Amino acid sequence: MTKAPDVDALRAKVSGLMGEAKNDLAQLVSFRSVADPRQFPAEGCTRAAQWVADAFTELGLTVGLHETPDGSQAVIGHRPGPPGSPTVLLYCHYDVQPPLDDQAWETPVWTLTEKDGRWYGRGAADCKGNIVTHLTALRAIGPDFPVGIKLVSEGSEEQGTGGLEKFVVANPELLTADAILVADCGNFAVGLPTFTQTLRGQVNVVVTVTTLAGPMHSGMFGGPAPDALAAMIQLLSSLRDEHGNTTVDGLTADQQWTGVQYPPKDFRADAGVLDGVDLIGGGTVADMLWARPALTVLGMDVPAVVGSSAAIQPSTRARLNLRIPPGTDPQHAYELLEKHLRAHTPWNARLDIELEGLGEPFVAAEHGPARDAMSEAMATAYGRPATTEGQGGSIPLCNVFADTYPKAEIMLIGVEEPKCLIHAPNESVDPSEIEHMALAEALFLSTYGR
């Protein structure tokens, strides 16, 4: 049996490692690891994967790069623990979202920049900050670990192509563990230790509306000629009512969240809602965010204003993301969405629907040896009890983990609190979150299974 850790000494050790953590994060942020070759060269992901592999190899793990069915690379490592000790799987991902709008960034996208006490750069929080958290925790308690350690860092999480999910099903023995730390979430607020208890599932589709054989002059043909862009606008408007509630025919949308509430004032500040602009939906913020479906138009193929001509558009595409709460089956939600879109397409326009992917909602267990140990570790690290929240995002891998390793305790944690602005311009991380979460993880790994 391992002895109880010296909390003060471990806290000081983690604090002393923060300079190295910043250097690590600066290097990781510099890799343009967007897993979409249509936008970025594959080299960015390749270099990021190799860096992660090298970093964990230096800590004593045996690490390899494994190609997943979607063509990306998963970094997988293992170091056995003492005889009879449990094994903990550490999850993270090294791929990132694209910058979206370079001009909207106030700091260089691919250069870690300190500003007002936060560290800015794409991936600083989601999810490279969590990679650094794992590294810092292991450095703090190494070189010998009191439990078995496994690592998986995937390279296409943000694209939702399901590569690692398929890989896990085909290679279950590689990632078998007693506890799984999914470090791709975060706290309700800076300094408030939080477990993510539920995740919404998702349905992603690409919708194409076609009405004409080619573009036609808006002066000569505008009026009777069916405008594909206008048809798409009308179709998309059918997916929300006048209050902003998502309205997919047949899909339940009046659920209520019974846990911790999200004050509207705090949400407005966290989401950057402009003064005078209303929040949408007929429920509380928590209802709308964690308990009800939400349809978002992720992108559209339309002519840019600059360079556009007096032409009726013959065809247009839109990418739709439907988030669904626990209790909703994603296949059923897709069928309802498809039926709704076909029923509401105007003017008998031609409609093509491409299913990109489905993700199951997820609910984590609230108690167990690992969860209780992590709860205590987080409380010690932060100096206050841990709480729980829902999460509007989706991590389909959690359901695969739960199905493949039914005895494993799965915990969703991380450094991605609301001010991080993940997936948006000006993403950042509060370094105190890396420090506190690294300490919590180090304490957990030192005490779990004692």
CSV table of C-alpha atoms in Angstrom, one decimal:
chain,number,residue,atom,x,y,z
A,1,MET,CA,0.0,0.0,0.0
A,2,THR,CA,1.3,3.4,-0.9
A,3,LYS,CA,1.7,6.1,1.8
A,4,ALA,CA,-0.5,9.2,1.7
A,5,PRO,CA,1.1,12.0,-0.3
A,6,ASP,CA,2.5,15.1,1.3
A,7,VAL,CA,-0.1,17.6,-0.1
A,8,ASP,CA,2.0,20.7,0.6
A,9,ALA,CA,5.1,19.2,-1.1
A,10,LEU,CA,3.1,18.1,-4.1
A,11,ARG,CA,1.5,21.5,-4.4
A,12,ALA,CA,4.9,23.1,-4.4
A,13,LYS,CA,6.2,20.5,-7.0
A,14,VAL,CA,3.3,21.3,-9.4
A,15,SER,CA,3.8,25.0,-8.9
A,16,GLY,CA,7.5,24.6,-9.8
A,17,LEU,CA,6.6,22.8,-13.0
A,18,MET,CA,4.4,25.6,-14.4
A,19,GLY,CA,7.2,27.2,-16.3
A,20,GLU,CA,7.8,23.9,-18.1
A,21,ALA,CA,4.0,23.6,-18.6
A,22,LYS,CA,3.9,27.0,-20.3
A,23,ASN,CA,6.8,26.0,-22.6
A,24,ASP,CA,5.0,22.7,-23.5
A,25,LEU,CA,1.8,24.5,-24.3
A,26,ALA,CA,3.6,27.1,-26.4
A,27,GLN,CA,5.1,24.3,-28.5
A,28,LEU,CA,1.8,22.5,-28.8
A,29,VAL,CA,-0.1,25.6,-29.8
A,30,SER,CA,2.4,26.3,-32.6
A,31,PHE,CA,1.4,23.1,-34.3
A,32,ARG,CA,-1.4,23.9,-36.8
A,33,SER,CA,-3.1,20.6,-36.0
A,34,VAL,CA,-6.5,21.0,-37.7
A,35,ALA,CA,-7.5,17.5,-38.9
A,36,ASP,CA,-9.0,18.7,-42.1
A,37,PRO,CA,-6.6,18.5,-45.2
A,38,ARG,CA,-9.0,20.8,-47.1
A,39,GLN,CA,-7.9,23.6,-44.8
A,40,PHE,CA,-4.5,22.7,-43.3
A,41,PRO,CA,-1.6,20.4,-44.3
A,42,ALA,CA,-1.5,17.1,-42.5
A,43,GLU,CA,2.0,18.0,-41.3
A,44,GLY,CA,0.5,20.0,-38.4
A,45,CYS,CA,-1.2,16.9,-37.0
A,46,THR,CA,1.7,14.7,-37.7
A,47,ARG,CA,4.1,16.9,-35.8
A,48,ALA,CA,1.7,17.3,-32.9
A,49,ALA,CA,1.2,13.6,-32.6
A,50,GLN,CA,5.0,12.9,-32.6
A,51,TRP,CA,5.5,15.6,-29.9
A,52,VAL,CA,2.9,14.1,-27.6
A,53,ALA,CA,4.4,10.7,-28.1
A,54,ASP,CA,7.9,11.9,-27.3
A,55,ALA,CA,6.8,13.9,-24.2
A,56,PHE,CA,5.1,10.9,-22.6
A,57,THR,CA,7.9,8.6,-23.6
A,58,GLU,CA,10.2,10.8,-21.6
A,59,LEU,CA,8.0,10.1,-18.6
A,60,GLY,CA,8.6,6.4,-18.9
A,61,LEU,CA,5.6,5.2,-20.9
A,62,THR,CA,6.0,2.9,-23.8
A,63,VAL,CA,4.3,4.8,-26.6
A,64,GLY,CA,3.3,4.1,-30.1
A,65,LEU,CA,1.4,5.8,-33.0
A,66,HIS,CA,-1.6,3.9,-34.3
A,67,GLU,CA,-3.6,4.8,-37.4
A,68,THR,CA,-7.3,4.9,-36.8
A,69,PRO,CA,-10.0,4.1,-39.4
A,70,ASP,CA,-10.4,7.7,-40.4
A,71,GLY,CA,-6.8,8.1,-41.3
A,72,SER,CA,-5.7,10.0,-38.2
A,73,GLN,CA,-3.1,8.9,-35.7
A,74,ALA,CA,-3.8,8.0,-32.0
A,75,VAL,CA,-0.9,8.3,-29.5
A,76,ILE,CA,-1.2,5.3,-27.2
A,77,GLY,CA,1.0,4.7,-24.2
A,78,HIS,CA,1.3,2.4,-21.3
A,79,ARG,CA,3.3,1.9,-18.1
A,80,PRO,CA,2.3,-0.9,-15.7
A,81,GLY,CA,1.8,-0.1,-12.1
A,82,PRO,CA,2.9,-2.0,-9.0
A,83,PRO,CA,1.4,-5.5,-8.7
A,84,GLY,CA,-2.3,-5.3,-7.7
A,85,SER,CA,-2.6,-1.6,-8.4
A,86,PRO,CA,-5.4,-0.3,-10.6
A,87,THR,CA,-4.9,1.2,-14.0
A,88,VAL,CA,-5.9,4.8,-15.0
A,89,LEU,CA,-6.4,5.8,-18.6
A,90,LEU,CA,-5.7,9.4,-19.4
A,91,TYR,CA,-7.5,10.8,-22.5
A,92,CYS,CA,-6.9,14.0,-24.4
A,93,HIS,CA,-6.8,15.1,-28.1
A,94,TYR,CA,-4.1,17.0,-29.9
A,95,ASP,CA,-6.2,18.2,-32.9
A,96,VAL,CA,-7.9,21.6,-32.7
A,97,GLN,CA,-10.6,23.7,-34.3
A,98,PRO,CA,-9.7,26.0,-37.2
A,99,PRO,CA,-9.2,29.6,-36.3
A,100,LEU,CA,-12.5,30.6,-38.0
A,101,ASP,CA,-11.6,34.3,-38.4
A,102,ASP,CA,-8.0,35.3,-38.2
A,103,GLN,CA,-9.0,39.0,-38.2
A,104,ALA,CA,-11.1,38.5,-35.0
A,105,TRP,CA,-8.1,37.2,-33.0
A,106,GLU,CA,-6.5,39.8,-30.8
A,107,THR,CA,-3.3,37.7,-30.4
A,108,PRO,CA,-1.5,35.5,-32.9
A,109,VAL,CA,-3.5,32.3,-33.5
A,110,TRP,CA,-0.6,29.9,-33.4
A,111,THR,CA,1.6,31.6,-30.8
A,112,LEU,CA,0.9,31.2,-27.1
A,113,THR,CA,0.5,34.7,-25.8
A,114,GLU,CA,0.1,35.9,-22.2
A,115,LYS,CA,-2.5,38.6,-21.8
A,116,ASP,CA,-4.3,39.8,-18.6
A,117,GLY,CA,-3.2,36.7,-16.8
A,118,ARG,CA,-4.4,34.2,-19.4
A,119,TRP,CA,-2.6,32.2,-22.1
A,120,TYR,CA,-4.1,32.8,-25.6
A,121,GLY,CA,-3.8,30.6,-28.7
A,122,ARG,CA,-5.8,28.0,-30.6
A,123,GLY,CA,-6.0,24.8,-28.6
A,124,ALA,CA,-4.6,26.5,-25.4
A,125,ALA,CA,-7.6,25.0,-23.6
A,126,ASP,CA,-9.3,22.6,-26.0
A,127,CYS,CA,-7.5,20.3,-25.7
A,128,LYS,CA,-3.8,21.0,-25.6
A,129,GLY,CA,-4.1,22.6,-22.1
A,130,ASN,CA,-5.4,19.2,-21.0
A,131,ILE,CA,-2.4,17.4,-22.5
A,132,VAL,CA,-0.1,19.7,-20.5
A,133,THR,CA,-2.2,19.0,-17.4
A,134,HIS,CA,-1.6,15.3,-17.8
A,135,LEU,CA,2.1,15.8,-18.3
A,136,THR,CA,2.4,18.1,-15.3
A,137,ALA,CA,0.6,15.7,-13.0
A,138,LEU,CA,2.8,12.8,-14.1
A,139,ARG,CA,6.0,14.8,-13.7
A,140,ALA,CA,4.9,15.8,-10.2
A,141,ILE,CA,4.5,12.2,-9.0
A,142,GLY,CA,7.1,10.5,-11.2
A,143,PRO,CA,9.4,8.8,-12.1
A,144,ASP,CA,7.6,5.9,-10.4
A,145,PHE,CA,3.8,5.8,-10.5
A,146,PRO,CA,1.7,4.2,-7.8
A,147,VAL,CA,-0.9,3.0,-10.4
A,148,GLY,CA,-0.7,1.8,-13.9
A,149,ILE,CA,-0.9,4.6,-16.5
A,150,LYS,CA,-2.3,4.4,-20.0
A,151,LEU,CA,-2.6,7.3,-22.4
A,152,VAL,CA,-4.6,7.9,-25.5
A,153,SER,CA,-4.4,11.1,-27.4
A,154,GLU,CA,-6.5,11.2,-30.6
A,155,GLY,CA,-6.1,13.3,-33.7
A,156,SER,CA,-9.5,13.9,-35.2
A,157,GLU,CA,-11.9,14.6,-32.2
A,158,GLU,CA,-12.9,18.0,-33.5
A,159,GLN,CA,-13.9,16.6,-36.9
A,160,GLY,CA,-16.3,14.1,-35.4
A,161,THR,CA,-15.2,11.4,-37.8
A,162,GLY,CA,-15.2,8.6,-35.2
A,163,GLY,CA,-11.8,7.3,-35.9
A,164,LEU,CA,-10.8,6.5,-32.3
A,165,GLU,CA,-14.3,5.2,-31.5
A,166,LYS,CA,-13.9,2.5,-34.2
A,167,PHE,CA,-10.3,1.8,-33.1
A,168,VAL,CA,-11.3,1.2,-29.5
A,169,VAL,CA,-14.0,-1.3,-30.5
A,170,ALA,CA,-11.5,-3.1,-32.7
A,171,ASN,CA,-8.6,-3.0,-30.2
A,172,PRO,CA,-10.2,-3.1,-26.7
A,173,GLU,CA,-7.2,-4.7,-25.0
A,174,LEU,CA,-5.0,-1.6,-25.6
A,175,LEU,CA,-7.0,0.8,-23.4
A,176,THR,CA,-8.5,-1.5,-20.7
A,177,ALA,CA,-8.5,0.4,-17.4
A,178,ASP,CA,-10.2,0.7,-14.0
A,179,ALA,CA,-10.7,4.4,-14.3
A,180,ILE,CA,-10.8,6.7,-17.3
A,181,LEU,CA,-10.1,10.5,-17.0
A,182,VAL,CA,-11.6,12.2,-20.1
A,183,ALA,CA,-9.8,15.5,-19.9
A,184,ASP,CA,-11.8,17.4,-22.5
A,185,CYS,CA,-14.2,19.3,-20.3
A,186,GLY,CA,-13.8,21.8,-17.5
A,187,ASN,CA,-15.1,23.7,-14.5
A,188,PHE,CA,-18.3,25.6,-14.2
A,189,ALA,CA,-16.1,28.7,-13.5
A,190,VAL,CA,-12.4,29.4,-12.7
A,191,GLY,CA,-11.6,28.0,-9.3
A,192,LEU,CA,-14.8,25.9,-8.9
A,193,PRO,CA,-13.9,22.2,-9.3
A,194,THR,CA,-16.5,20.5,-11.4
A,195,PHE,CA,-17.3,17.1,-12.8
A,196,THR,CA,-19.3,17.1,-16.0
A,197,GLN,CA,-22.1,14.7,-15.3
A,198,THR,CA,-24.0,14.7,-18.6
A,199,LEU,CA,-23.2,15.3,-22.3
A,200,ARG,CA,-25.6,16.0,-25.1
A,201,GLY,CA,-25.5,13.7,-28.1
A,202,GLN,CA,-25.5,15.0,-31.7
A,203,VAL,CA,-26.7,14.6,-35.2
A,204,ASN,CA,-24.6,16.2,-38.0
A,205,VAL,CA,-26.0,16.6,-41.5
A,206,VAL,CA,-25.1,18.5,-44.7
A,207,VAL,CA,-28.2,19.7,-46.5
A,208,THR,CA,-28.2,20.7,-50.2
A,209,VAL,CA,-31.0,22.6,-51.9
A,210,THR,CA,-31.1,22.7,-55.7
A,211,THR,CA,-33.6,24.6,-57.9
A,212,LEU,CA,-32.0,25.6,-61.2
A,213,ALA,CA,-29.6,24.1,-63.7
A,214,GLY,CA,-27.3,27.1,-63.3
A,215,PRO,CA,-27.2,30.7,-62.0
A,216,MET,CA,-29.6,33.1,-63.8
A,217,HIS,CA,-29.7,36.9,-64.0
A,218,SER,CA,-31.8,38.3,-61.2
A,219,GLY,CA,-33.2,41.0,-63.4
A,220,MET,CA,-34.3,38.8,-66.3
A,221,PHE,CA,-35.5,35.8,-64.3
A,222,GLY,CA,-36.0,37.0,-60.7
A,223,GLY,CA,-39.6,36.6,-59.4
A,224,PRO,CA,-40.8,33.3,-60.8
A,225,ALA,CA,-37.5,31.5,-60.9
A,226,PRO,CA,-37.0,29.5,-57.6
A,227,ASP,CA,-34.1,30.9,-55.7
A,228,ALA,CA,-32.2,28.1,-53.9
A,229,LEU,CA,-30.8,30.4,-51.3
A,230,ALA,CA,-34.2,31.8,-50.5
A,231,ALA,CA,-35.5,28.2,-50.3
A,232,MET,CA,-32.7,27.3,-47.8
A,233,ILE,CA,-33.4,30.3,-45.7
A,234,GLN,CA,-37.1,29.4,-45.5
A,235,LEU,CA,-36.2,25.8,-44.7
A,236,LEU,CA,-33.8,26.7,-41.9
A,237,SER,CA,-36.3,29.1,-40.4
A,238,SER,CA,-38.6,26.2,-39.8
A,239,LEU,CA,-36.2,24.8,-37.3
A,240,ARG,CA,-36.8,27.5,-34.7
A,241,ASP,CA,-39.9,29.2,-33.4
A,242,GLU,CA,-40.3,32.9,-32.8
A,243,HIS,CA,-38.8,32.5,-29.3
A,244,GLY,CA,-35.7,30.7,-30.5
A,245,ASN,CA,-36.8,27.2,-29.4
A,246,THR,CA,-35.6,24.4,-31.6
A,247,THR,CA,-38.6,22.9,-33.5
A,248,VAL,CA,-38.0,19.6,-35.2
A,249,ASP,CA,-41.3,18.0,-35.7
A,250,GLY,CA,-41.8,15.1,-33.2
A,251,LEU,CA,-38.7,15.9,-31.2
A,252,THR,CA,-39.4,16.6,-27.5
A,253,ALA,CA,-38.2,20.1,-26.5
A,254,ASP,CA,-39.7,20.9,-23.2
A,255,GLN,CA,-37.3,19.1,-20.8
A,256,GLN,CA,-36.1,20.7,-17.6
A,257,TRP,CA,-32.7,20.7,-15.9
A,258,THR,CA,-33.0,19.8,-12.2
A,259,GLY,CA,-29.3,20.4,-11.2
A,260,VAL,CA,-27.2,23.5,-10.7
A,261,GLN,CA,-28.6,26.5,-12.5
A,262,TYR,CA,-26.7,28.9,-14.8
A,263,PRO,CA,-27.6,32.5,-13.9
A,264,PRO,CA,-28.5,34.4,-17.1
A,265,LYS,CA,-26.2,37.3,-16.2
A,266,ASP,CA,-23.3,34.9,-15.9
A,267,PHE,CA,-24.2,33.2,-19.2
A,268,ARG,CA,-24.5,36.5,-21.0
A,269,ALA,CA,-21.0,37.4,-19.9
A,270,ASP,CA,-19.5,34.0,-20.6
A,271,ALA,CA,-21.1,33.8,-24.1
A,272,GLY,CA,-20.4,37.4,-25.0
A,273,VAL,CA,-24.1,38.3,-25.7
A,274,LEU,CA,-24.3,41.9,-26.8
A,275,ASP,CA,-26.2,44.4,-24.7
A,276,GLY,CA,-29.8,44.6,-25.5
A,277,VAL,CA,-29.8,41.2,-27.4
A,278,ASP,CA,-32.2,38.7,-25.8
A,279,LEU,CA,-31.3,35.1,-24.8
A,280,ILE,CA,-33.4,32.7,-26.7
A,281,GLY,CA,-35.7,29.8,-25.8
A,282,GLY,CA,-38.6,29.3,-23.4
A,283,GLY,CA,-36.7,27.6,-20.6
A,284,THR,CA,-33.9,28.5,-18.1
A,285,VAL,CA,-30.4,28.8,-19.4
A,286,ALA,CA,-29.7,25.3,-17.9
A,287,ASP,CA,-32.8,23.9,-19.6
A,288,MET,CA,-31.8,25.2,-23.0
A,289,LEU,CA,-28.1,24.3,-22.6
A,290,TRP,CA,-28.2,20.9,-21.0
A,291,ALA,CA,-31.7,19.4,-21.1
A,292,ARG,CA,-33.2,20.3,-24.5
A,293,PRO,CA,-32.3,19.8,-28.1
A,294,ALA,CA,-30.5,22.7,-29.9
A,295,LEU,CA,-30.1,23.1,-33.7
A,296,THR,CA,-27.2,25.2,-34.9
A,297,VAL,CA,-26.4,26.1,-38.5
A,298,LEU,CA,-22.6,25.5,-38.6
A,299,GLY,CA,-22.0,26.8,-42.1
A,300,MET,CA,-23.4,27.6,-45.5
A,301,ASP,CA,-22.1,27.7,-49.0
A,302,VAL,CA,-23.3,31.1,-50.4
A,303,PRO,CA,-21.6,33.8,-52.4
A,304,ALA,CA,-19.6,36.4,-50.5
A,305,VAL,CA,-21.0,39.9,-50.5
A,306,VAL,CA,-17.8,41.2,-52.0
A,307,GLY,CA,-17.7,39.8,-55.5
A,308,SER,CA,-21.3,38.7,-55.7
A,309,SER,CA,-23.3,39.3,-58.9
A,310,ALA,CA,-26.9,39.9,-59.8
A,311,ALA,CA,-27.6,36.2,-60.1
A,312,ILE,CA,-30.2,33.8,-58.7
A,313,GLN,CA,-28.5,31.0,-56.9
A,314,PRO,CA,-29.2,27.5,-58.4
A,315,SER,CA,-27.9,25.5,-55.4
A,316,THR,CA,-26.7,26.0,-51.8
A,317,ARG,CA,-25.5,23.8,-48.9
A,318,ALA,CA,-25.8,24.1,-45.2
A,319,ARG,CA,-24.1,22.1,-42.4
A,320,LEU,CA,-26.4,21.5,-39.4
A,321,ASN,CA,-25.6,20.3,-35.9
A,322,LEU,CA,-28.4,19.0,-33.7
A,323,ARG,CA,-27.5,18.6,-30.1
A,324,ILE,CA,-29.7,16.2,-28.2
A,325,PRO,CA,-30.0,15.6,-24.4
A,326,PRO,CA,-29.7,12.3,-22.5
A,327,GLY,CA,-32.8,10.2,-23.1
A,328,THR,CA,-32.9,11.0,-26.8
A,329,ASP,CA,-31.8,8.3,-29.3
A,330,PRO,CA,-29.6,9.9,-32.0
A,331,GLN,CA,-30.9,7.6,-34.8
A,332,HIS,CA,-34.5,8.5,-33.9
A,333,ALA,CA,-33.5,12.2,-33.8
A,334,TYR,CA,-31.9,11.9,-37.2
A,335,GLU,CA,-35.0,10.3,-38.7
A,336,LEU,CA,-37.2,13.1,-37.2
A,337,LEU,CA,-34.8,15.8,-38.5
A,338,GLU,CA,-34.7,14.2,-42.0
A,339,LYS,CA,-38.5,13.9,-42.1
A,340,HIS,CA,-38.9,17.5,-40.9
A,341,LEU,CA,-36.5,18.9,-43.5
A,342,ARG,CA,-38.3,17.1,-46.3
A,343,ALA,CA,-41.7,18.2,-45.1
A,344,HIS,CA,-40.6,21.9,-44.9
A,345,THR,CA,-38.6,22.2,-48.1
A,346,PRO,CA,-40.5,24.9,-50.2
A,347,TRP,CA,-41.4,24.9,-53.9
A,348,ASN,CA,-40.7,21.2,-54.4
A,349,ALA,CA,-37.0,22.1,-54.4
A,350,ARG,CA,-34.6,19.2,-54.7
A,351,LEU,CA,-33.2,18.2,-51.3
A,352,ASP,CA,-30.2,16.1,-50.6
A,353,ILE,CA,-29.4,15.1,-47.0
A,354,GLU,CA,-26.0,13.7,-46.1
A,355,LEU,CA,-25.5,12.2,-42.7
A,356,GLU,CA,-22.1,13.1,-41.4
A,357,GLY,CA,-22.3,11.4,-38.0
A,358,LEU,CA,-24.3,10.5,-34.9
A,359,GLY,CA,-23.3,10.8,-31.2
A,360,GLU,CA,-25.0,9.3,-28.2
A,361,PRO,CA,-25.8,11.4,-25.1
A,362,PHE,CA,-23.9,10.3,-22.0
A,363,VAL,CA,-24.5,10.2,-18.3
A,364,ALA,CA,-21.6,9.5,-15.9
A,365,ALA,CA,-21.8,7.6,-12.6
A,366,GLU,CA,-21.8,9.8,-9.5
A,367,HIS,CA,-20.1,7.4,-7.1
A,368,GLY,CA,-17.4,4.8,-7.0
A,369,PRO,CA,-13.8,4.3,-5.6
A,370,ALA,CA,-12.2,6.4,-8.4
A,371,ARG,CA,-14.9,9.1,-8.4
A,372,ASP,CA,-14.7,9.4,-4.7
A,373,ALA,CA,-10.9,9.7,-4.7
A,374,MET,CA,-11.0,12.3,-7.5
A,375,SER,CA,-13.7,14.3,-5.7
A,376,GLU,CA,-11.5,14.4,-2.6
A,377,ALA,CA,-8.4,15.3,-4.7
A,378,MET,CA,-10.2,18.1,-6.5
A,379,ALA,CA,-11.5,19.5,-3.2
A,380,THR,CA,-8.0,19.5,-1.7
A,381,ALA,CA,-6.4,21.1,-4.8
A,382,TYR,CA,-9.0,23.9,-5.0
A,383,GLY,CA,-9.8,24.3,-1.4
A,384,ARG,CA,-13.5,23.8,-1.9
A,385,PRO,CA,-15.8,20.9,-2.6
A,386,ALA,CA,-16.3,19.7,-6.1
A,387,THR,CA,-19.7,20.2,-7.8
A,388,THR,CA,-21.4,18.9,-11.0
A,389,GLU,CA,-22.8,20.3,-14.2
A,390,GLY,CA,-24.2,19.3,-17.5
A,391,GLN,CA,-22.3,19.9,-20.8
A,392,GLY,CA,-23.9,21.1,-24.0
A,393,GLY,CA,-21.1,19.5,-26.0
A,394,SER,CA,-20.8,15.9,-27.2
A,395,ILE,CA,-18.1,13.4,-26.7
A,396,PRO,CA,-19.3,10.2,-28.5
A,397,LEU,CA,-16.1,8.3,-27.3
A,398,CYS,CA,-17.5,8.3,-23.8
A,399,ASN,CA,-20.3,6.0,-24.8
A,400,VAL,CA,-17.8,3.7,-26.6
A,401,PHE,CA,-15.7,3.6,-23.4
A,402,ALA,CA,-18.8,2.8,-21.3
A,403,ASP,CA,-19.8,0.0,-23.7
A,404,THR,CA,-16.3,-1.4,-24.2
A,405,TYR,CA,-15.2,-1.2,-20.5
A,406,PRO,CA,-18.4,-1.5,-18.5
A,407,LYS,CA,-16.6,-1.8,-15.2
A,408,ALA,CA,-14.4,1.3,-15.7
A,409,GLU,CA,-15.3,4.5,-13.9
A,410,ILE,CA,-15.4,7.4,-16.4
A,411,MET,CA,-14.9,10.9,-15.2
A,412,LEU,CA,-15.1,14.1,-17.3
A,413,ILE,CA,-12.8,16.8,-16.1
A,414,GLY,CA,-10.4,19.5,-17.6
A,415,VAL,CA,-9.4,23.1,-17.9
A,416,GLU,CA,-12.0,24.3,-20.3
A,417,GLU,CA,-14.1,26.8,-18.3
A,418,PRO,CA,-16.5,29.2,-20.1
A,419,LYS,CA,-14.0,32.1,-20.4
A,420,CYS,CA,-11.8,29.9,-22.5
A,421,LEU,CA,-14.0,30.5,-25.6
A,422,ILE,CA,-13.2,27.1,-27.1
A,423,HIS,CA,-14.1,26.8,-30.8
A,424,ALA,CA,-14.2,30.6,-31.1
A,425,PRO,CA,-11.6,33.3,-31.9
A,426,ASN,CA,-9.4,34.3,-28.9
A,427,GLU,CA,-9.4,31.0,-27.2
A,428,SER,CA,-7.4,31.1,-24.0
A,429,VAL,CA,-6.8,29.2,-20.8
A,430,ASP,CA,-6.3,30.4,-17.2
A,431,PRO,CA,-3.0,28.9,-16.1
A,432,SER,CA,-4.3,28.5,-12.6
A,433,GLU,CA,-6.7,25.9,-14.0
A,434,ILE,CA,-3.8,23.9,-15.4
A,435,GLU,CA,-2.0,24.2,-12.1
A,436,HIS,CA,-5.0,23.2,-9.9
A,437,MET,CA,-6.2,20.4,-12.2
A,438,ALA,CA,-2.7,19.0,-12.5
A,439,LEU,CA,-2.5,19.0,-8.7
A,440,ALA,CA,-5.9,17.3,-8.4
A,441,GLU,CA,-4.8,14.6,-10.9
A,442,ALA,CA,-1.5,14.1,-9.2
A,443,LEU,CA,-3.3,13.7,-5.8
A,444,PHE,CA,-5.8,11.3,-7.4
A,445,LEU,CA,-3.1,9.1,-9.0
A,446,SER,CA,-1.3,9.1,-5.6
A,447,THR,CA,-4.3,8.0,-3.6
A,448,TYR,CA,-6.5,5.9,-5.9
A,449,GLY,CA,-6.4,2.3,-4.9
A,450,ARG,CA,-4.6,2.8,-1.6
